[in-house]
mmCIF file of C-alpha atoms and ligand atoms in Angstrom:
data_model
loop_
_atom_site.group_PDB
_atom_site.id
_atom_site.type_symbol
_atom_site.label_atom_id
_atom_site.label_comp_id
_atom_site.label_asym_id
_atom_site.label_seq_id
_atom_site.Cartn_x
_atom_site.Cartn_y
_atom_site.Cartn_z
ATOM 1 C CA MET B 1 90.794 72.035 97.090
ATOM 2 C CA THR B 2 93.360 73.908 99.152
ATOM 3 C CA PRO B 3 96.948 72.807 99.757
ATOM 4 C CA GLU B 4 97.654 70.961 102.972
ATOM 5 C CA HIS B 5 100.121 73.600 104.136
ATOM 6 C CA PHE B 6 97.666 76.501 103.804
ATOM 7 C CA LEU B 7 97.598 78.126 107.228
ATOM 8 C CA GLY B 8 95.101 80.893 106.445
ATOM 9 C CA PHE B 9 95.541 84.600 107.053
ATOM 10 C CA GLY B 10 98.109 85.865 109.538
ATOM 11 C CA LEU B 11 99.675 88.973 111.027
ATOM 12 C CA GLY B 12 103.180 89.925 112.061
ATOM 13 C CA LEU B 13 103.229 89.848 115.851
ATOM 14 C CA ARG B 14 104.229 93.306 117.144
ATOM 15 C CA THR B 15 105.070 94.409 120.694
ATOM 16 C CA ASP B 16 102.284 97.027 120.737
ATOM 17 C CA HIS B 17 99.687 94.271 120.404
ATOM 18 C CA PHE B 18 101.052 91.557 122.775
ATOM 19 C CA GLN B 19 98.606 92.190 125.633
ATOM 20 C CA GLU B 20 95.589 92.780 123.411
ATOM 21 C CA VAL B 21 96.228 89.502 121.556
ATOM 22 C CA ILE B 22 96.327 87.632 124.851
ATOM 23 C CA ASP B 23 93.231 89.407 126.211
ATOM 24 C CA THR B 24 91.023 89.290 123.123
ATOM 25 C CA LYS B 25 92.223 86.286 121.044
ATOM 26 C CA PRO B 26 91.610 88.117 117.756
ATOM 27 C CA LYS B 27 90.492 86.489 114.536
ATOM 28 C CA VAL B 28 93.979 85.717 113.207
ATOM 29 C CA ASP B 29 94.853 82.254 111.870
ATOM 30 C CA TRP B 30 98.563 82.509 112.722
ATOM 31 C CA PHE B 31 101.317 84.949 113.649
ATOM 32 C CA GLU B 32 104.724 85.535 112.121
ATOM 33 C CA VAL B 33 107.409 86.493 114.635
ATOM 34 C CA VAL B 34 110.725 88.179 113.860
ATOM 35 C CA SER B 35 113.208 85.591 115.134
ATOM 36 C CA GLU B 36 115.856 88.039 116.312
ATOM 37 C CA ASN B 37 113.403 89.704 118.705
ATOM 38 C CA PHE B 38 113.192 86.535 120.758
ATOM 39 C CA MET B 39 116.735 85.223 120.745
ATOM 40 C CA VAL B 40 117.193 85.925 124.440
ATOM 41 C CA ASP B 41 116.759 83.892 127.578
ATOM 42 C CA GLY B 42 113.687 84.852 129.539
ATOM 43 C CA GLY B 43 112.297 88.385 129.731
ATOM 44 C CA LYS B 44 108.942 89.883 128.906
ATOM 45 C CA PRO B 45 108.987 89.336 125.121
ATOM 46 C CA LYS B 46 109.588 85.613 125.672
ATOM 47 C CA HIS B 47 106.798 85.486 128.251
ATOM 48 C CA TYR B 48 104.360 86.976 125.719
ATOM 49 C CA LEU B 49 105.657 84.779 122.914
ATOM 50 C CA HIS B 50 104.918 81.602 124.827
ATOM 51 C CA ALA B 51 101.537 82.851 126.058
ATOM 52 C CA ILE B 52 100.461 83.685 122.483
ATOM 53 C CA ARG B 53 101.975 80.509 121.040
ATOM 54 C CA GLU B 54 99.587 78.494 123.244
ATOM 55 C CA HIS B 55 96.710 79.829 121.157
ATOM 56 C CA TYR B 56 98.094 80.399 117.657
ATOM 57 C CA PRO B 57 100.290 78.626 115.088
ATOM 58 C CA MET B 58 103.463 80.569 114.359
ATOM 59 C CA VAL B 59 106.064 80.965 111.658
ATOM 60 C CA MET B 60 109.520 82.467 112.204
ATOM 61 C CA HIS B 61 110.941 85.212 110.025
ATOM 62 C CA GLY B 62 114.582 86.280 110.272
ATOM 63 C CA VAL B 63 116.479 89.346 109.035
ATOM 64 C CA SER B 64 120.079 88.429 109.888
ATOM 65 C CA LEU B 65 120.976 85.263 108.014
ATOM 66 C CA SER B 66 122.688 87.243 105.208
ATOM 67 C CA ILE B 67 122.555 84.189 102.968
ATOM 68 C CA GLY B 68 124.223 86.058 100.072
ATOM 69 C CA SER B 69 127.193 87.334 102.045
ATOM 70 C CA THR B 70 130.676 86.108 101.208
ATOM 71 C CA GLU B 71 131.567 85.848 104.891
ATOM 72 C CA THR B 72 131.232 82.502 106.633
ATOM 73 C CA LEU B 73 127.792 81.702 108.036
ATOM 74 C CA ASN B 74 127.319 82.933 111.585
ATOM 75 C CA LEU B 75 127.163 79.701 113.573
ATOM 76 C CA ASP B 76 126.315 81.488 116.843
ATOM 77 C CA TYR B 77 123.301 83.003 115.144
ATOM 78 C CA LEU B 78 122.251 79.640 113.711
ATOM 79 C CA ARG B 79 122.579 77.961 117.109
ATOM 80 C CA GLN B 80 120.350 80.585 118.711
ATOM 81 C CA LEU B 81 117.891 80.247 115.854
ATOM 82 C CA LYS B 82 117.742 76.500 116.387
ATOM 83 C CA VAL B 83 117.067 76.947 120.098
ATOM 84 C CA LEU B 84 114.134 79.229 119.278
ATOM 85 C CA VAL B 85 112.854 76.783 116.659
ATOM 86 C CA ASN B 86 112.835 74.011 119.241
ATOM 87 C CA GLU B 87 111.042 76.260 121.720
ATOM 88 C CA ILE B 88 108.167 77.457 119.578
ATOM 89 C CA GLN B 89 107.984 74.742 116.895
ATOM 90 C CA PRO B 90 107.081 77.055 113.990
ATOM 91 C CA GLU B 91 105.293 75.805 110.906
ATOM 92 C CA TRP B 92 108.227 77.145 108.880
ATOM 93 C CA ILE B 93 111.252 79.445 109.026
ATOM 94 C CA SER B 94 112.091 82.184 106.547
ATOM 95 C CA ASP B 95 114.726 84.814 105.822
ATOM 96 C CA HIS B 96 115.633 87.003 102.868
ATOM 97 C CA LEU B 97 117.461 86.227 99.646
ATOM 98 C CA CYS B 98 119.962 89.041 100.141
ATOM 99 C CA TRP B 99 123.144 90.100 101.869
ATOM 100 C CA THR B 100 123.328 92.547 104.739
ATOM 101 C CA GLY B 101 126.985 93.551 104.975
ATOM 102 C CA ALA B 102 130.646 92.739 104.410
ATOM 103 C CA HIS B 103 134.000 92.931 106.195
ATOM 104 C CA LYS B 104 132.308 92.473 109.590
ATOM 105 C CA SER B 105 130.125 95.539 109.182
ATOM 106 C CA ASN B 106 126.331 95.265 109.042
ATOM 107 C CA SER B 107 124.468 97.673 106.780
ATOM 108 C CA HIS B 108 121.137 96.795 108.413
ATOM 109 C CA ASP B 109 119.744 96.786 104.905
ATOM 110 C CA LEU B 110 118.522 93.832 102.896
ATOM 111 C CA LEU B 111 120.707 94.240 99.814
ATOM 112 C CA PRO B 112 119.928 92.509 96.530
ATOM 113 C CA LEU B 113 122.237 90.008 94.814
ATOM 114 C CA PRO B 114 123.527 90.026 91.252
ATOM 115 C CA TYR B 115 121.428 87.546 89.279
ATOM 116 C CA ASN B 116 124.016 85.213 87.733
ATOM 117 C CA ASP B 117 125.305 81.624 87.990
ATOM 118 C CA GLU B 118 128.089 82.513 90.397
ATOM 119 C CA ALA B 119 125.605 83.964 92.875
ATOM 120 C CA ILE B 120 123.258 80.977 92.430
ATOM 121 C CA ASN B 121 126.104 78.536 93.258
ATOM 122 C CA HIS B 122 127.088 80.591 96.264
ATOM 123 C CA VAL B 123 123.571 81.001 97.663
ATOM 124 C CA VAL B 124 122.505 77.396 97.038
ATOM 125 C CA ASP B 125 125.578 76.108 98.864
ATOM 126 C CA ARG B 126 124.802 78.309 101.870
ATOM 127 C CA ILE B 127 121.085 77.493 101.915
ATOM 128 C CA ASN B 128 122.032 73.795 101.922
ATOM 129 C CA GLN B 129 124.329 74.385 104.868
ATOM 130 C CA VAL B 130 121.600 76.192 106.807
ATOM 131 C CA GLN B 131 119.000 73.554 106.005
ATOM 132 C CA GLU B 132 121.343 70.789 107.073
ATOM 133 C CA PHE B 133 122.095 72.588 110.326
ATOM 134 C CA LEU B 134 118.413 73.224 111.115
ATOM 135 C CA GLY B 135 117.313 69.802 109.872
ATOM 136 C CA ARG B 136 114.538 71.313 107.740
ATOM 137 C CA ASN B 137 114.050 73.316 104.574
ATOM 138 C CA ILE B 138 113.620 77.074 104.805
ATOM 139 C CA LEU B 139 111.760 79.778 102.883
ATOM 140 C CA MET B 140 113.602 82.611 101.101
ATOM 141 C CA GLU B 141 111.902 85.984 100.577
ATOM 142 C CA ASN B 142 112.355 88.242 97.559
ATOM 143 C CA VAL B 143 113.599 91.676 98.680
ATOM 144 C CA SER B 144 112.664 95.074 97.294
ATOM 145 C CA SER B 145 115.562 96.754 95.496
ATOM 146 C CA TYR B 146 116.815 100.156 94.438
ATOM 147 C CA LEU B 147 119.849 99.142 92.398
ATOM 148 C CA THR B 148 120.844 96.535 89.830
ATOM 149 C CA TYR B 149 124.211 95.007 88.887
ATOM 150 C CA THR B 150 125.903 95.120 85.503
ATOM 151 C CA THR B 151 126.971 91.490 86.233
ATOM 152 C CA SER B 152 123.350 90.200 86.316
ATOM 153 C CA GLU B 153 122.656 87.692 83.529
ATOM 154 C CA MET B 154 119.018 86.786 84.156
ATOM 155 C CA SER B 155 115.790 88.105 85.627
ATOM 156 C CA GLU B 156 115.157 88.013 89.367
ATOM 157 C CA TRP B 157 112.433 85.397 88.909
ATOM 158 C CA GLU B 158 114.722 83.113 86.848
ATOM 159 C CA PHE B 159 117.298 83.451 89.625
ATOM 160 C CA LEU B 160 114.704 82.571 92.302
ATOM 161 C CA ASN B 161 113.479 79.540 90.351
ATOM 162 C CA GLU B 162 116.990 78.178 89.998
ATOM 163 C CA VAL B 163 117.769 78.689 93.678
ATOM 164 C CA VAL B 164 114.588 76.828 94.638
ATOM 165 C CA LYS B 165 115.215 74.005 92.176
ATOM 166 C CA ARG B 166 118.742 73.399 93.392
ATOM 167 C CA SER B 167 118.368 73.919 97.136
ATOM 168 C CA GLY B 168 114.876 72.575 97.834
ATOM 169 C CA CYS B 169 113.950 75.781 99.675
ATOM 170 C CA GLN B 170 110.610 77.465 99.040
ATOM 171 C CA ILE B 171 109.612 81.051 98.427
ATOM 172 C CA LEU B 172 108.083 83.623 100.695
ATOM 173 C CA LEU B 173 106.774 85.873 97.974
ATOM 174 C CA ASP B 174 106.414 89.470 99.075
ATOM 175 C CA ILE B 175 103.844 90.955 96.711
ATOM 176 C CA ASN B 176 104.646 94.508 97.756
ATOM 177 C CA ASN B 177 108.368 93.961 97.129
ATOM 178 C CA ILE B 178 107.608 92.823 93.583
ATOM 179 C CA TYR B 179 105.539 95.954 93.024
ATOM 180 C CA VAL B 180 108.265 98.237 94.474
ATOM 181 C CA SER B 181 111.073 96.645 92.441
ATOM 182 C CA ALA B 182 108.978 96.593 89.264
ATOM 183 C CA ARG B 183 108.295 100.321 89.577
ATOM 184 C CA ASN B 184 111.920 101.145 90.458
ATOM 185 C CA HIS B 185 113.437 99.075 87.666
ATOM 186 C CA ASN B 186 110.675 99.437 85.102
ATOM 187 C CA PHE B 187 109.785 95.790 84.578
ATOM 188 C CA SER B 188 106.371 94.150 84.577
ATOM 189 C CA ALA B 189 105.223 92.881 88.000
ATOM 190 C CA LEU B 190 102.955 90.465 86.167
ATOM 191 C CA ASP B 191 105.884 89.035 84.202
ATOM 192 C CA TYR B 192 107.549 88.433 87.570
ATOM 193 C CA LEU B 193 104.520 86.627 88.992
ATOM 194 C CA ASN B 194 104.035 84.548 85.879
ATOM 195 C CA GLY B 195 107.732 83.737 85.780
ATOM 196 C CA ILE B 196 107.821 82.115 89.240
ATOM 197 C CA ASP B 197 107.357 78.336 89.152
ATOM 198 C CA LYS B 198 103.982 77.218 90.460
ATOM 199 C CA GLY B 199 104.319 75.083 93.573
ATOM 200 C CA SER B 200 107.401 76.891 94.871
ATOM 201 C CA VAL B 201 105.563 79.545 96.901
ATOM 202 C CA ARG B 202 104.603 78.795 100.519
ATOM 203 C CA GLN B 203 103.748 82.227 101.899
ATOM 204 C CA PHE B 204 102.768 85.745 100.741
ATOM 205 C CA HIS B 205 103.643 89.023 102.424
ATOM 206 C CA LEU B 206 101.478 92.077 101.868
ATOM 207 C CA ALA B 207 102.744 95.474 103.018
ATOM 208 C CA GLY B 208 102.547 99.199 102.452
ATOM 209 C CA HIS B 209 105.052 101.427 100.660
ATOM 210 C CA THR B 210 105.721 105.091 100.027
ATOM 211 C CA ASP B 211 105.292 106.315 96.463
ATOM 212 C CA TYR B 212 107.548 109.223 95.508
ATOM 213 C CA GLY B 213 106.443 109.267 91.871
ATOM 214 C CA ASP B 214 109.763 108.489 90.187
ATOM 215 C CA TYR B 215 110.562 105.766 92.684
ATOM 216 C CA VAL B 216 108.924 103.727 95.455
ATOM 217 C CA ILE B 217 110.303 102.864 98.903
ATOM 218 C CA ASP B 218 109.343 99.719 100.766
ATOM 219 C CA THR B 219 108.531 101.478 104.080
ATOM 220 C CA HIS B 220 106.004 99.068 105.674
ATOM 221 C CA ASP B 221 104.440 102.025 107.428
ATOM 222 C CA HIS B 222 101.212 102.406 105.396
ATOM 223 C CA ASP B 223 98.162 100.355 104.571
ATOM 224 C CA VAL B 224 98.523 97.991 101.618
ATOM 225 C CA ALA B 225 98.092 100.050 98.429
ATOM 226 C CA ASP B 226 95.367 99.354 95.878
ATOM 227 C CA SER B 227 97.981 98.503 93.258
ATOM 228 C CA VAL B 228 99.390 95.806 95.575
ATOM 229 C CA TRP B 229 95.911 94.415 96.268
ATOM 230 C CA ASP B 230 95.482 94.129 92.468
ATOM 231 C CA LEU B 231 98.760 92.234 92.222
ATOM 232 C CA TYR B 232 97.658 90.004 95.104
ATOM 233 C CA ARG B 233 94.589 89.016 93.072
ATOM 234 C CA GLN B 234 96.868 88.039 90.177
ATOM 235 C CA ALA B 235 99.134 86.094 92.558
ATOM 236 C CA LEU B 236 96.162 84.154 93.945
ATOM 237 C CA GLN B 237 95.072 83.291 90.421
ATOM 238 C CA ARG B 238 98.494 81.891 89.609
ATOM 239 C CA PHE B 239 99.447 80.198 92.889
ATOM 240 C CA GLY B 240 96.074 79.416 94.488
ATOM 241 C CA TRP B 241 95.629 79.184 98.263
ATOM 242 C CA ILE B 242 98.824 80.531 99.782
ATOM 243 C CA SER B 243 99.145 81.546 103.464
ATOM 244 C CA THR B 244 98.940 85.318 103.461
ATOM 245 C CA MET B 245 100.206 87.842 105.990
ATOM 246 C CA ILE B 246 100.006 91.621 106.505
ATOM 247 C CA GLU B 247 103.512 92.841 107.352
ATOM 248 C CA ARG B 248 103.467 96.186 109.206
ATOM 249 C CA ASP B 249 106.764 97.302 110.783
ATOM 250 C CA ASP B 250 106.421 101.017 111.432
ATOM 251 C CA ASN B 251 103.701 103.544 112.280
ATOM 252 C CA ILE B 252 101.947 100.562 113.892
ATOM 253 C CA PRO B 253 98.162 101.123 113.908
ATOM 254 C CA PRO B 254 95.632 99.720 116.400
ATOM 255 C CA LEU B 255 95.225 95.964 116.096
ATOM 256 C CA SER B 256 91.648 96.498 114.897
ATOM 257 C CA ASP B 257 92.945 98.321 111.797
ATOM 258 C CA LEU B 258 95.211 95.390 110.882
ATOM 259 C CA LEU B 259 92.340 92.956 111.435
ATOM 260 C CA THR B 260 90.271 94.988 108.964
ATOM 261 C CA GLU B 261 93.114 94.792 106.456
ATOM 262 C CA LEU B 262 93.408 91.048 107.024
ATOM 263 C CA ASP B 263 89.668 90.680 106.367
ATOM 264 C CA MET B 264 90.246 92.494 103.092
ATOM 265 C CA ALA B 265 92.819 89.820 102.148
ATOM 266 C CA ARG B 266 90.320 87.089 103.096
ATOM 267 C CA ASN B 267 87.606 88.695 101.011
ATOM 268 C CA ILE B 268 89.861 89.107 97.979
ATOM 269 C CA ALA B 269 90.909 85.440 98.234
ATOM 270 C CA ARG B 270 87.260 84.394 98.527
ATOM 271 C CA GLN B 271 86.281 86.482 95.498
ATOM 272 C CA THR B 272 89.250 85.224 93.487
ATOM 273 C CA LEU B 273 89.296 81.552 94.440
ATOM 274 C CA GLY B 274 85.899 80.689 95.941
ATOM 275 C CA GLN B 275 84.593 80.131 99.439
ATOM 276 C CA HIS B 276 86.887 77.353 100.669
ATOM 277 C CA ASN B 277 89.114 77.943 103.660
ATOM 278 C CA CYS B 278 88.355 81.641 104.039
ATOM 279 C CA GLU B 279 86.737 81.306 107.432
ATOM 280 C CA PHE B 280 88.753 81.812 110.595
ATOM 281 C CA ILE B 281 90.766 78.606 110.831
ATOM 282 C CA ASN B 282 92.313 78.931 114.287
ATOM 283 C CA ASN B 283 89.805 78.555 117.123
ATOM 284 C CA GLY B 284 92.242 79.586 119.840
HETATM 285 FE FE1 FE2 R 301 108.254 91.018 103.368
#
Protein backbone atom coordinates (compact mmCIF):
# COMPACT_ATOMS: atom_id res chain seq x y z
CA MET A 1 0.00 0.00 0.00
CA THR A 2 1.12 3.56 -0.63
CA PRO A 3 0.23 6.57 1.50
CA GLU A 4 -2.68 8.68 0.34
CA HIS A 5 -0.51 11.77 -0.01
CA PHE A 6 2.03 10.12 -2.33
CA LEU A 7 2.12 12.34 -5.42
CA GLY A 8 4.70 10.37 -7.39
CA PHE A 9 7.88 11.71 -8.94
CA GLY A 10 8.28 15.43 -9.65
CA LEU A 11 10.67 18.06 -10.95
CA GLY A 12 11.45 21.61 -9.94
CA LEU A 13 9.86 23.84 -12.57
CA ARG A 14 12.57 25.98 -14.20
CA THR A 15 12.23 28.91 -16.62
CA ASP A 16 14.33 27.15 -19.29
CA HIS A 17 11.71 24.42 -19.57
CA PHE A 18 8.42 26.41 -19.44
CA GLN A 19 7.60 26.22 -23.14
CA GLU A 20 8.75 22.63 -23.58
CA VAL A 21 6.58 21.50 -20.67
CA ILE A 22 3.55 23.16 -22.24
CA ASP A 23 4.32 21.79 -25.71
CA THR A 24 5.26 18.23 -24.79
CA LYS A 25 3.47 17.47 -21.47
CA PRO A 26 6.40 15.38 -20.20
CA LYS A 27 6.10 12.35 -17.97
CA VAL A 28 6.28 14.21 -14.67
CA ASP A 29 3.76 13.55 -11.90
CA TRP A 30 3.98 17.04 -10.38
CA PHE A 31 6.09 20.18 -10.31
CA GLU A 32 7.58 22.11 -7.41
CA VAL A 33 7.68 25.88 -7.95
CA VAL A 34 9.85 28.37 -6.07
CA SER A 35 7.21 30.63 -4.50
CA GLU A 36 9.23 33.86 -4.67
CA ASN A 37 9.55 33.58 -8.48
CA PHE A 38 5.81 34.04 -8.87
CA MET A 39 4.96 36.63 -6.24
CA VAL A 40 4.16 39.26 -8.84
CA ASP A 41 1.00 40.38 -10.57
CA GLY A 42 0.80 39.22 -14.15
CA GLY A 43 3.79 38.86 -16.45
CA LYS A 44 5.18 35.95 -18.43
CA PRO A 45 6.20 33.69 -15.52
CA LYS A 46 2.64 33.86 -14.15
CA HIS A 47 1.22 33.10 -17.59
CA TYR A 48 3.37 29.95 -17.82
CA LEU A 49 2.63 28.99 -14.22
CA HIS A 50 -1.12 28.96 -14.83
CA ALA A 51 -0.79 27.19 -18.18
CA ILE A 52 1.31 24.42 -16.61
CA ARG A 53 -0.86 24.22 -13.48
CA GLU A 54 -3.81 23.26 -15.71
CA HIS A 55 -2.03 19.98 -16.46
CA TYR A 56 0.02 19.17 -13.37
CA PRO A 57 -0.34 19.11 -9.57
CA MET A 58 2.03 21.56 -7.89
CA VAL A 59 3.73 22.12 -4.56
CA MET A 60 5.20 25.46 -3.46
CA HIS A 61 8.72 25.81 -2.09
CA GLY A 62 9.94 29.04 -0.50
CA VAL A 63 13.40 30.36 0.35
CA SER A 64 12.58 33.57 2.24
CA LEU A 65 10.53 32.65 5.30
CA SER A 66 13.62 32.72 7.57
CA ILE A 67 11.73 30.80 10.23
CA GLY A 68 14.75 30.76 12.56
CA SER A 69 15.40 34.50 12.46
CA THR A 70 14.96 36.58 15.60
CA GLU A 71 13.33 39.38 13.61
CA THR A 72 9.54 39.54 13.43
CA LEU A 73 7.92 37.48 10.68
CA ASN A 74 7.57 39.37 7.43
CA LEU A 75 3.82 39.85 7.13
CA ASP A 76 4.04 41.36 3.65
CA TYR A 77 5.81 38.24 2.48
CA LEU A 78 3.23 35.99 4.14
CA ARG A 79 0.36 37.94 2.56
CA GLN A 80 1.91 37.54 -0.91
CA LEU A 81 2.52 33.86 -0.21
CA LYS A 82 -1.13 33.40 0.73
CA VAL A 83 -2.29 35.09 -2.47
CA LEU A 84 -0.16 32.67 -4.51
CA VAL A 85 -1.45 29.71 -2.49
CA ASN A 86 -5.01 30.72 -3.29
CA GLU A 87 -4.13 31.10 -6.96
CA ILE A 88 -2.45 27.79 -7.60
CA GLN A 89 -3.87 25.61 -4.81
CA PRO A 90 -0.69 23.62 -4.15
CA GLU A 91 -0.73 20.19 -2.56
CA TRP A 92 1.57 21.58 0.13
CA ILE A 93 3.90 24.49 0.96
CA SER A 94 7.46 24.19 2.19
CA ASP A 95 10.40 26.32 3.29
CA HIS A 96 13.67 25.72 5.11
CA LEU A 97 14.46 25.18 8.77
CA CYS A 98 17.04 27.94 8.85
CA TRP A 99 17.62 31.66 9.14
CA THR A 100 18.70 33.89 6.29
CA GLY A 101 19.87 37.12 7.92
CA ALA A 102 19.71 39.56 10.82
CA HIS A 103 19.48 43.29 11.47
CA LYS A 104 17.53 43.84 8.24
CA SER A 105 20.29 42.38 6.08
CA ASN A 106 19.72 39.24 4.00
CA SER A 107 22.65 36.86 3.60
CA HIS A 108 20.88 35.01 0.77
CA ASP A 109 22.15 31.85 2.44
CA LEU A 110 20.15 29.19 4.23
CA LEU A 111 21.98 29.23 7.57
CA PRO A 112 21.65 26.41 10.09
CA LEU A 113 20.28 26.83 13.62
CA PRO A 114 21.85 25.80 16.91
CA TYR A 115 20.19 22.56 17.99
CA ASN A 116 18.94 23.31 21.50
CA ASP A 117 15.70 23.87 23.45
CA GLU A 118 15.78 27.64 23.07
CA ALA A 119 15.88 27.34 19.28
CA ILE A 120 13.11 24.72 19.33
CA ASN A 121 10.82 27.02 21.35
CA HIS A 122 11.59 29.91 19.03
CA VAL A 123 11.05 28.00 15.79
CA VAL A 124 7.93 26.16 16.96
CA ASP A 125 6.31 29.44 17.98
CA ARG A 126 7.04 30.94 14.55
CA ILE A 127 5.92 27.87 12.60
CA ASN A 128 2.66 27.98 14.55
CA GLN A 129 2.21 31.63 13.62
CA VAL A 130 2.81 30.88 9.93
CA GLN A 131 0.49 27.88 9.94
CA GLU A 132 -2.23 29.89 11.63
CA PHE A 133 -1.84 32.69 9.09
CA LEU A 134 -1.94 30.32 6.10
CA GLY A 135 -4.65 28.13 7.60
CA ARG A 136 -2.67 24.96 6.90
CA ASN A 137 0.37 23.08 8.10
CA ILE A 138 3.66 23.51 6.26
CA LEU A 139 6.73 21.40 5.50
CA MET A 140 10.19 22.31 6.79
CA GLU A 141 13.31 21.24 4.88
CA ASN A 142 16.63 20.25 6.46
CA VAL A 143 19.41 22.48 5.10
CA SER A 144 22.99 21.52 4.25
CA SER A 145 25.51 23.07 6.62
CA TYR A 146 29.15 24.04 6.84
CA LEU A 147 29.33 25.10 10.48
CA THR A 148 28.09 23.95 13.87
CA TYR A 149 27.40 25.83 17.12
CA THR A 150 29.02 25.24 20.50
CA THR A 151 25.54 25.88 21.97
CA SER A 152 23.99 22.83 20.25
CA GLU A 153 22.77 20.23 22.74
CA MET A 154 21.33 17.55 20.47
CA SER A 155 21.64 16.05 17.00
CA GLU A 156 19.98 17.69 14.01
CA TRP A 157 17.52 14.79 13.69
CA GLU A 158 16.50 15.04 17.37
CA PHE A 159 15.93 18.75 16.81
CA LEU A 160 13.81 18.08 13.71
CA ASN A 161 11.71 15.45 15.49
CA GLU A 162 10.95 17.82 18.36
CA VAL A 163 10.00 20.66 16.02
CA VAL A 164 7.63 18.35 14.13
CA LYS A 165 6.11 16.94 17.32
CA ARG A 166 5.40 20.35 18.80
CA SER A 167 4.33 22.32 15.71
CA GLY A 168 2.49 19.70 13.64
CA CYS A 169 4.58 20.59 10.59
CA GLN A 170 6.04 17.84 8.42
CA ILE A 171 9.47 17.32 6.90
CA LEU A 172 10.75 17.87 3.41
CA LEU A 173 13.77 15.62 3.72
CA ASP A 174 16.57 16.60 1.37
CA ILE A 175 18.62 13.44 0.95
CA ASN A 176 21.52 15.29 -0.64
CA ASN A 177 21.62 17.80 2.22
CA ILE A 178 21.93 14.95 4.71
CA TYR A 179 24.82 13.51 2.69
CA VAL A 180 26.57 16.91 2.43
CA SER A 181 26.23 17.71 6.15
CA ALA A 182 27.25 14.18 7.18
CA ARG A 183 30.45 14.47 5.14
CA ASN A 184 31.19 18.01 6.36
CA HIS A 185 30.58 17.25 10.04
CA ASN A 186 31.68 13.63 10.06
CA PHE A 187 28.48 11.98 11.28
CA SER A 188 26.66 8.97 9.86
CA ALA A 189 24.02 9.82 7.23
CA LEU A 190 22.34 6.53 8.08
CA ASP A 191 22.10 7.49 11.76
CA TYR A 192 20.38 10.67 10.59
CA LEU A 193 17.84 8.76 8.45
CA ASN A 194 17.18 6.20 11.16
CA GLY A 195 16.82 8.96 13.73
CA ILE A 196 13.97 10.75 11.94
CA ASP A 197 10.52 9.68 13.15
CA LYS A 198 8.65 7.56 10.63
CA GLY A 199 5.48 9.25 9.43
CA SER A 200 6.90 12.77 9.67
CA VAL A 201 8.33 12.94 6.13
CA ARG A 202 6.09 14.15 3.28
CA GLN A 203 8.59 14.85 0.49
CA PHE A 204 12.14 14.01 -0.59
CA HIS A 205 14.55 16.26 -2.49
CA LEU A 206 17.34 14.72 -4.54
CA ALA A 207 20.09 17.00 -5.87
CA GLY A 208 23.70 17.15 -6.99
CA HIS A 209 26.68 18.48 -5.06
CA THR A 210 30.34 19.29 -5.60
CA ASP A 211 32.84 17.10 -3.78
CA TYR A 212 36.10 18.84 -2.85
CA GLY A 213 37.49 15.86 -0.96
CA ASP A 214 37.78 17.39 2.51
CA TYR A 215 34.37 19.01 2.23
CA VAL A 216 31.25 18.96 0.06
CA ILE A 217 29.20 21.91 -1.22
CA ASP A 218 25.49 21.68 -1.94
CA THR A 219 25.69 23.24 -5.43
CA HIS A 220 22.61 21.75 -7.16
CA ASP A 221 24.44 22.02 -10.47
CA HIS A 222 25.31 18.34 -11.08
CA ASP A 223 23.48 15.08 -11.55
CA VAL A 224 22.54 13.25 -8.36
CA ALA A 225 25.66 11.42 -7.12
CA ASP A 226 25.80 7.64 -6.67
CA SER A 227 26.32 8.07 -2.93
CA VAL A 228 23.08 10.07 -2.73
CA TRP A 229 21.20 7.45 -4.77
CA ASP A 230 22.43 4.88 -2.23
CA LEU A 231 21.13 7.01 0.62
CA TYR A 232 17.82 7.42 -1.25
CA ARG A 233 17.44 3.61 -1.26
CA GLN A 234 17.93 3.60 2.51
CA ALA A 235 15.43 6.44 2.91
CA LEU A 236 12.82 4.54 0.88
CA GLN A 237 13.35 1.48 3.05
CA ARG A 238 12.72 3.50 6.19
CA PHE A 239 9.94 5.86 5.08
CA GLY A 240 8.26 3.97 2.22
CA TRP A 241 6.51 5.76 -0.62
CA ILE A 242 7.42 9.42 -0.31
CA SER A 243 6.89 11.98 -3.10
CA THR A 244 10.31 12.47 -4.65
CA MET A 245 11.71 15.37 -6.63
CA ILE A 246 14.91 16.17 -8.54
CA GLU A 247 16.03 19.66 -7.51
CA ARG A 248 18.32 21.27 -10.10
CA ASP A 249 19.01 25.00 -9.67
CA ASP A 250 22.11 25.75 -11.73
CA ASN A 251 23.80 24.51 -14.90
CA ILE A 252 20.27 23.53 -15.98
CA PRO A 253 20.42 20.63 -18.46
CA PRO A 254 17.90 19.81 -21.21
CA LEU A 255 14.56 18.66 -19.82
CA SER A 256 15.18 15.20 -21.31
CA ASP A 257 18.22 14.76 -19.01
CA LEU A 258 16.13 15.54 -15.93
CA LEU A 259 13.42 13.15 -17.11
CA THR A 260 16.07 10.41 -17.36
CA GLU A 261 17.17 11.18 -13.80
CA LEU A 262 13.57 11.10 -12.63
CA ASP A 263 13.14 7.68 -14.25
CA MET A 264 16.15 6.56 -12.27
CA ALA A 265 14.36 7.61 -9.05
CA ARG A 266 11.25 5.69 -10.19
CA ASN A 267 13.30 2.59 -10.94
CA ILE A 268 15.09 2.71 -7.59
CA ALA A 269 11.76 3.06 -5.78
CA ARG A 270 10.33 0.15 -7.76
CA GLN A 271 13.36 -2.03 -6.99
CA THR A 272 13.30 -1.06 -3.33
CA LEU A 273 9.59 -1.09 -2.58
CA GLY A 274 7.88 -3.08 -5.34
CA GLN A 275 5.84 -2.19 -8.40
CA HIS A 276 3.03 -0.13 -6.86
CA ASN A 277 2.59 3.47 -7.87
CA CYS A 278 5.72 3.74 -9.98
CA GLU A 279 3.89 4.35 -13.23
CA PHE A 280 3.28 7.87 -14.45
CA ILE A 281 0.44 9.06 -12.22
CA ASN A 282 -0.50 12.34 -13.88
CA ASN A 283 -2.23 11.93 -17.24
CA GLY A 284 -2.14 15.61 -18.10
FE1 LIG B 1 16.42 20.81 -1.17
